[in-house]
Short mmCIF file of C-alpha atoms in Angstrom, two decimals:
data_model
loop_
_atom_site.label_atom_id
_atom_site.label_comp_id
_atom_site.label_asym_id
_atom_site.label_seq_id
_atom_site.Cartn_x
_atom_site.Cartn_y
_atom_site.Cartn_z
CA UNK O 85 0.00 0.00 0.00
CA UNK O 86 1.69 3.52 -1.40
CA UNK O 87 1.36 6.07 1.83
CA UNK O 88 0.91 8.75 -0.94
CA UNK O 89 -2.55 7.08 -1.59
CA UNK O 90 -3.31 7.59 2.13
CA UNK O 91 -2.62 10.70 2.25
CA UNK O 92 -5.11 11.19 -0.26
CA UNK O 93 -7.59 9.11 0.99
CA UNK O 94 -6.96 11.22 4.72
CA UNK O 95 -7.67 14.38 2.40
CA UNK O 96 -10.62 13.48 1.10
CA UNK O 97 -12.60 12.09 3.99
CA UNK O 98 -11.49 15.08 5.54
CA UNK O 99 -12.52 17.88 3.08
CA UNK O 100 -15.64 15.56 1.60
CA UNK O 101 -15.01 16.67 -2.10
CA UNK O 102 -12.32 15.64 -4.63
CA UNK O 103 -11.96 19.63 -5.36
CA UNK O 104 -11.09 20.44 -1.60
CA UNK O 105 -9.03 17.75 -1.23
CA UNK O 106 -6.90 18.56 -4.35
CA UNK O 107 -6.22 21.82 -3.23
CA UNK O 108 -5.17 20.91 0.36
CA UNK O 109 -2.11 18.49 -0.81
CA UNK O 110 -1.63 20.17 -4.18
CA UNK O 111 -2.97 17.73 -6.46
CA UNK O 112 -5.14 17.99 -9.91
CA UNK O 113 -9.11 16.82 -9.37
CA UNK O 114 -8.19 13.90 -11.91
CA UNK O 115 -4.81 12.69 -10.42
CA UNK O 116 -7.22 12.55 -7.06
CA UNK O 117 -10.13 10.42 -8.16
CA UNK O 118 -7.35 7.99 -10.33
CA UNK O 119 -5.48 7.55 -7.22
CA UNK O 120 -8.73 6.80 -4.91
CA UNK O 121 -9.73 4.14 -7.19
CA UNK O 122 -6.33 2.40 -7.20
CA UNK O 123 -6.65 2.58 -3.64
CA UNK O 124 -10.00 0.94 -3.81
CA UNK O 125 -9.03 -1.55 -6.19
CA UNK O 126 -5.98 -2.49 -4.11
CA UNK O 127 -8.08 -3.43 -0.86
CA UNK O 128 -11.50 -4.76 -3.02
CA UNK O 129 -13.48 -2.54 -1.20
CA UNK O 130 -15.59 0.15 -1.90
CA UNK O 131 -14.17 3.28 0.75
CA UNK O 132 -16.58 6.03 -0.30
CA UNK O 133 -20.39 6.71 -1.25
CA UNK O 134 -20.38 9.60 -3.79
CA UNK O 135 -23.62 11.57 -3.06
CA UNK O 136 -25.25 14.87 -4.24
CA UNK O 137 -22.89 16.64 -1.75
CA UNK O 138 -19.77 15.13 -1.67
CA UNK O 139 -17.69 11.57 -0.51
CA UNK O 140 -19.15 9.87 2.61
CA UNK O 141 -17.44 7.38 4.04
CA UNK O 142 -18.62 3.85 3.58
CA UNK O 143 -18.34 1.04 6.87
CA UNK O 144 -15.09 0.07 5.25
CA UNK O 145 -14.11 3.20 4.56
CA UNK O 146 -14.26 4.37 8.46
CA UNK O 147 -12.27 1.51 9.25
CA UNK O 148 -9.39 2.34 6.80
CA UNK O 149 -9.76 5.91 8.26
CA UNK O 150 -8.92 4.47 11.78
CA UNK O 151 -5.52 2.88 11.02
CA UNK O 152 -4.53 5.42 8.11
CA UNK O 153 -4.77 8.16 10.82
CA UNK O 154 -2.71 6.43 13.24
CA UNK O 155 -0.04 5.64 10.21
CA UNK O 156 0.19 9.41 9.80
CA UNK O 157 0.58 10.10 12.79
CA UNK O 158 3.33 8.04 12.84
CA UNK O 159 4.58 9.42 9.86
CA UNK O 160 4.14 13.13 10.87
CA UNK O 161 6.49 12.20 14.07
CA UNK O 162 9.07 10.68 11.81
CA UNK O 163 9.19 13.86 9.59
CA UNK O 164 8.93 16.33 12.90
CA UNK O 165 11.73 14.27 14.18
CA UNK O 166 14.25 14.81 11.60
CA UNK O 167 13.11 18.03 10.59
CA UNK O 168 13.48 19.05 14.10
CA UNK O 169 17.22 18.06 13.92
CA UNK O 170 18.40 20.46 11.30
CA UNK O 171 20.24 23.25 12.18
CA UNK O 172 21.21 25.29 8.95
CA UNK O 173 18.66 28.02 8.51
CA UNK O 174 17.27 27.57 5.30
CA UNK O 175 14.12 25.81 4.23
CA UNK O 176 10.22 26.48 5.19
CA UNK O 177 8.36 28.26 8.21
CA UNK O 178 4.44 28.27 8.09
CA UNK O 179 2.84 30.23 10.54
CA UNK O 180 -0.84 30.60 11.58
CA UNK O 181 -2.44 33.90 12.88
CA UNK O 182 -5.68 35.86 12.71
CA UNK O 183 -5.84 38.46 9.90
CA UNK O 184 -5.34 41.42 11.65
CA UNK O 185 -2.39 39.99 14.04
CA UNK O 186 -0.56 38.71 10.63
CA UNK O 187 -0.92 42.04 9.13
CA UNK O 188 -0.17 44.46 11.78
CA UNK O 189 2.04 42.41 14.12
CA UNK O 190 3.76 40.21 12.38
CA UNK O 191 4.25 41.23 8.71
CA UNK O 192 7.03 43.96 9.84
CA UNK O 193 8.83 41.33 11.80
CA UNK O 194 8.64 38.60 8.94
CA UNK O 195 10.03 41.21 6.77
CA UNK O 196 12.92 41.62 9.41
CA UNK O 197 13.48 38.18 9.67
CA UNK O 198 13.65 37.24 5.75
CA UNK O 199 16.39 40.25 5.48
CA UNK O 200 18.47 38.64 8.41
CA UNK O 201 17.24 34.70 6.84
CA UNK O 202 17.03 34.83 2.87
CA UNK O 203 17.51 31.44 2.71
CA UNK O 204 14.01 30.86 4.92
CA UNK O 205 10.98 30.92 3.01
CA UNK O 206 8.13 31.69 5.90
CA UNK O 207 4.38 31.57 4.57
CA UNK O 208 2.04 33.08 6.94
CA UNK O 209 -2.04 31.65 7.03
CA UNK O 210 -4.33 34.33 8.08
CA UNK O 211 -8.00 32.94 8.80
CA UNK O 212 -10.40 31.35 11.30
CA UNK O 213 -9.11 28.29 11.43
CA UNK O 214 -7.34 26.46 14.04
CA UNK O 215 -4.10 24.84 12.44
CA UNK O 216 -3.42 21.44 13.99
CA UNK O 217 0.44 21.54 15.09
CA UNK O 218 0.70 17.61 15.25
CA UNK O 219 -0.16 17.30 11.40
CA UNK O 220 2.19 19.89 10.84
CA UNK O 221 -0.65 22.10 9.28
CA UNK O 222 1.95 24.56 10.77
CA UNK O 223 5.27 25.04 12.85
CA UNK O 224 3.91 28.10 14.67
CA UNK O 225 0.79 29.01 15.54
CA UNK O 226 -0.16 32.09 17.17
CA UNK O 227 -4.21 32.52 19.17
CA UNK O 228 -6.00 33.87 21.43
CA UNK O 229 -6.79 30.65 23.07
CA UNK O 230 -4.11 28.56 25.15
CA UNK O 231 -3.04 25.44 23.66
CA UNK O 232 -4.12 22.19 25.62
CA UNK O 233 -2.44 19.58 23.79
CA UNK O 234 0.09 17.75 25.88
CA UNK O 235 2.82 17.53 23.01
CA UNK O 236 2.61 21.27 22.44
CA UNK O 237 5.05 23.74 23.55
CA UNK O 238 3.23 26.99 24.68
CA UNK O 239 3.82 30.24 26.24
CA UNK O 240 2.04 33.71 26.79
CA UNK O 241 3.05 36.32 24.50
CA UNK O 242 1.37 39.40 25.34
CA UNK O 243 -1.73 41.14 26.35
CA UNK O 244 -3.62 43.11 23.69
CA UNK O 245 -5.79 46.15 24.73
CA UNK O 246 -8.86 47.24 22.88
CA UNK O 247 -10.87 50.41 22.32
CA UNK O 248 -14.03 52.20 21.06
CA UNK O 249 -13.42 53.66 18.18
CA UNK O 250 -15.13 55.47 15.57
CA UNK O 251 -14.52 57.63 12.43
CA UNK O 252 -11.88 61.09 12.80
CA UNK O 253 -14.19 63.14 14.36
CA UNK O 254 -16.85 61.29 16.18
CA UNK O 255 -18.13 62.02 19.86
CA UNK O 256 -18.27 59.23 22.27
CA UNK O 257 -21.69 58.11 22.88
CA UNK O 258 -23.15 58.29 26.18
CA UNK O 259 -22.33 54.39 28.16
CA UNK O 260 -25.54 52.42 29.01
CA UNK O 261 -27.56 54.13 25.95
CA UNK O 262 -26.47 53.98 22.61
CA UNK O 263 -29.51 55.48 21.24
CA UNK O 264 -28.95 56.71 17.29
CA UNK O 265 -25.77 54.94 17.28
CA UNK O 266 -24.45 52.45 14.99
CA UNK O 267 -21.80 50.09 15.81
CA UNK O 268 -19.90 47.13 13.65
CA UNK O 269 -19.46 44.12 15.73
CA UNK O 270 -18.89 40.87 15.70
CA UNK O 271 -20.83 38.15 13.31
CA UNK O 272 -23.37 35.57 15.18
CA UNK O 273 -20.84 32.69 15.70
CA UNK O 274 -18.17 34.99 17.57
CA UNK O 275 -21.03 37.10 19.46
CA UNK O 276 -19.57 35.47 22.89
CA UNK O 277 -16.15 37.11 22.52
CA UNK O 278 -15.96 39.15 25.88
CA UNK O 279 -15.88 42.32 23.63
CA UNK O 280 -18.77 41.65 22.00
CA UNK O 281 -20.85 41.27 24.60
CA UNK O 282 -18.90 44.61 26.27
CA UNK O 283 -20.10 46.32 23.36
CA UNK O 284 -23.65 44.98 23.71
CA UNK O 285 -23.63 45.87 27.23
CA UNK O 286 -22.65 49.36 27.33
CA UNK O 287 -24.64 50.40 24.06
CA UNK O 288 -27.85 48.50 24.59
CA UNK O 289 -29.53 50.54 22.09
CA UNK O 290 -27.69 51.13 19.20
CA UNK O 291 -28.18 49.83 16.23
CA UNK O 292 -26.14 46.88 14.66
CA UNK O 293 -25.12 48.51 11.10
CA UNK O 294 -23.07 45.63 9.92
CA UNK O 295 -21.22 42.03 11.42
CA UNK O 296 -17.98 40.66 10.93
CA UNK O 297 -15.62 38.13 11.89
CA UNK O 298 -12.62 39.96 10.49
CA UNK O 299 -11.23 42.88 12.49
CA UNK O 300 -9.70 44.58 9.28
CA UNK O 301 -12.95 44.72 7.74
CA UNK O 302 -14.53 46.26 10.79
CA UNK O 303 -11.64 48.98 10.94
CA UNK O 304 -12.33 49.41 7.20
CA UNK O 305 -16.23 49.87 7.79
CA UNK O 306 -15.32 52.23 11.03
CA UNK O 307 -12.98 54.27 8.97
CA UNK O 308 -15.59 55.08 6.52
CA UNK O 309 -18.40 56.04 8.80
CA UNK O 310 -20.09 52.96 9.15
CA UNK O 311 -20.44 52.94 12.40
CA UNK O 312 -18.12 52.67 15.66
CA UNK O 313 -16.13 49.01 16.07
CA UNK O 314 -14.04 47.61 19.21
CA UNK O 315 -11.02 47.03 17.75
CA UNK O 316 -7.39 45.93 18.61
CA UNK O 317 -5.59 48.66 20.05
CA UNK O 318 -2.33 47.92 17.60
CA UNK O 319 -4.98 47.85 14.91
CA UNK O 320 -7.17 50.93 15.54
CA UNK O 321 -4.45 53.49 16.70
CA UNK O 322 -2.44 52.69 13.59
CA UNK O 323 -5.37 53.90 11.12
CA UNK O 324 -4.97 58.02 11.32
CA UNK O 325 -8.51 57.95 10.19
CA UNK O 326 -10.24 56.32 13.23
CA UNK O 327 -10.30 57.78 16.79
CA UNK O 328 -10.35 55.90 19.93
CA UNK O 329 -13.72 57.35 22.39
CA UNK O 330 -13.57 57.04 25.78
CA UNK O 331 -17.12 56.37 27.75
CA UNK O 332 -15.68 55.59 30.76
CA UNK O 333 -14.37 52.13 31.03
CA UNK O 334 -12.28 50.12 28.21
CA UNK O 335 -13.59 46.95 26.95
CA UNK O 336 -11.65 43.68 27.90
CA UNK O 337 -8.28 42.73 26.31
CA UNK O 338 -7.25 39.33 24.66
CA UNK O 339 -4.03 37.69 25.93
CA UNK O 340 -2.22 36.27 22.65
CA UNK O 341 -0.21 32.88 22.93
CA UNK O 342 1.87 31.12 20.95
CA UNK O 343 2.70 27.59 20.06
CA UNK O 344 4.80 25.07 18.34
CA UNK O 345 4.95 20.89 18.18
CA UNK O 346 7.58 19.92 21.11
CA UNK O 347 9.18 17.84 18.43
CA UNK O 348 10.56 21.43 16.84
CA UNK O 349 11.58 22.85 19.47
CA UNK O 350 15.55 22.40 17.89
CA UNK O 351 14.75 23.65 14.52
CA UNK O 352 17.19 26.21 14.28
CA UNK O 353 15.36 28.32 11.74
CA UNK O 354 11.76 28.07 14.04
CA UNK O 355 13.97 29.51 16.98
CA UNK O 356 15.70 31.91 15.35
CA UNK O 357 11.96 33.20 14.81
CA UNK O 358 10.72 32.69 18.30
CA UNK O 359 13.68 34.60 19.64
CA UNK O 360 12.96 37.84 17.27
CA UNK O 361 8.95 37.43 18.19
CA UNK O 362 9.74 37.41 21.28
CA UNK O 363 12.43 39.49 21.36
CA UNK O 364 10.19 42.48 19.41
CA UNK O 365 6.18 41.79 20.83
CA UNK O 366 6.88 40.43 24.39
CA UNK O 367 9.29 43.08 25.22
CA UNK O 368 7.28 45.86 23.43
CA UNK O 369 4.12 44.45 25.53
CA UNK O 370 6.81 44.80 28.53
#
């Protein structure tokens, strides 16, 4: 059995389409389907259902996911392992961050690093999703959220205040009101975030212009007078065209940690990284 077919197999029961699977390993739609039905040909059995909306995984199919998941895992530890042992600084970094955080925060010190590392090529993911470190989806992950998986190495980077702000210009509204106010907030499935529901608390009454899960977007939508946004202080004081309003309290601020696989931890070219993030954001924060 080729381990290249179980990869793609992994990618597909995963993503539930040939399409999304082809994009996440960098394969053509075609090359994907041919190599699924050598795989399926190889063990006689029959892996997925094709339906209407996708590839569902037959009885068979779930079983092969079982042991072709521990496999790769086993795999995954191999390649961390000797990757891990390099020490020349050359060769790949992928990072994961929230939009705004890769923008603001860390494009300048990527920048820094690639002048000081030519030979490092570091690609930097910017969305929603939470990149599993064990899969080596990524080699450095930065959130909001602390890491609870036991063979991840994880520290507190730094606390990030936020602010009211609003267009050049604007007054602050009056706290426990909002009345003839319009704010840009957060979209239904981040509504819990504690300054969200700050926002919702202290302007009761305004009214919800637009929603967002992107903080650049809501700057954006601020900056142009579509209403006021909480927004990341690094984010929000570095647009000349938004003003930070003051209604008596601040809303909470998100602690920001970081996080890499334990098996990493003597990649020369990952540390040389840590130390300059560290160096630059935790002693800036300081």
């Amino acid at each position: 059995m080729d381990w290249s077919d179980l990869r793609i197999f992994l990618a597909i029961a995963r993503e539930g389409t040939l399409g999304a699977a082809a994009r996440r390993i960098g394969q053509t739609q075609p090359t994907m389907g041919r190599r699924l039905r050598a795989l399926e040909t190889s063990l006689g059995q029959t892996l997925f259902q094709r339906t209407a909306d996708g590839f569902v995984l037959t009885d068979e199919g779930a079983a092969v996911l079982r042991h072709a998941e521990r496999i790769e895992d086993e795999a995954l530890a191999l390649e961390r392992e000797v990757s891990g042992a390099k020490t020349q600084l050359d060769g790949p970094l992928r990072l994961s961050s929230s939009d705004w955080f890769g923008t603001v925060m860390l494009s300048p010190l990527i920048a820094a690093f690639g002048k000081r590392h030519p030979a490092v090529t570091v690609e930097l993911l910017t969305d929603a999703r939470l990149y599993s470190l064990p899969r080596r989806e990524a080699d450095l992950v930065f959130r909001i959220k602390p890491f609870s998986e036991p063979e991840v190495i994880s520290r507190k980077l730094l606390h990030i205040p936020y602010a009211l702000y609003g267009k050049k210009g604007s007054k602050p509204p009056r706290a426990g009101d909002g009345s003839g106010v319009r704010v840009v907030t957060m979209n239904a499935e981040f509504a819990d975030m504690p300054d969200a529901v700050w926002l919702k608390r202290m302007l009761p009454h305004a009214e919800v212009a637009s929603r967002s899960n992107n903080r650049q977007v809501q700057a954006e939508l601020c900056a142009r007078g579509g209403g006021l946004a909480v927004l990341p202080r690094p984010l929000g004081d570095g647009d000349r065209r938004l003003v930070a309003l003051d209604i008596g309290t601040a809303p909470p601020g998100r602690d920001t940690y970081l996080g890499y696989h334990r098996d990493m931890k003597r990649l020369a070219r990952l540390r040389a990284l840590l130390d300059l993030v560290i160096e630059k954001l935790a002693a800036d924060a300081a």
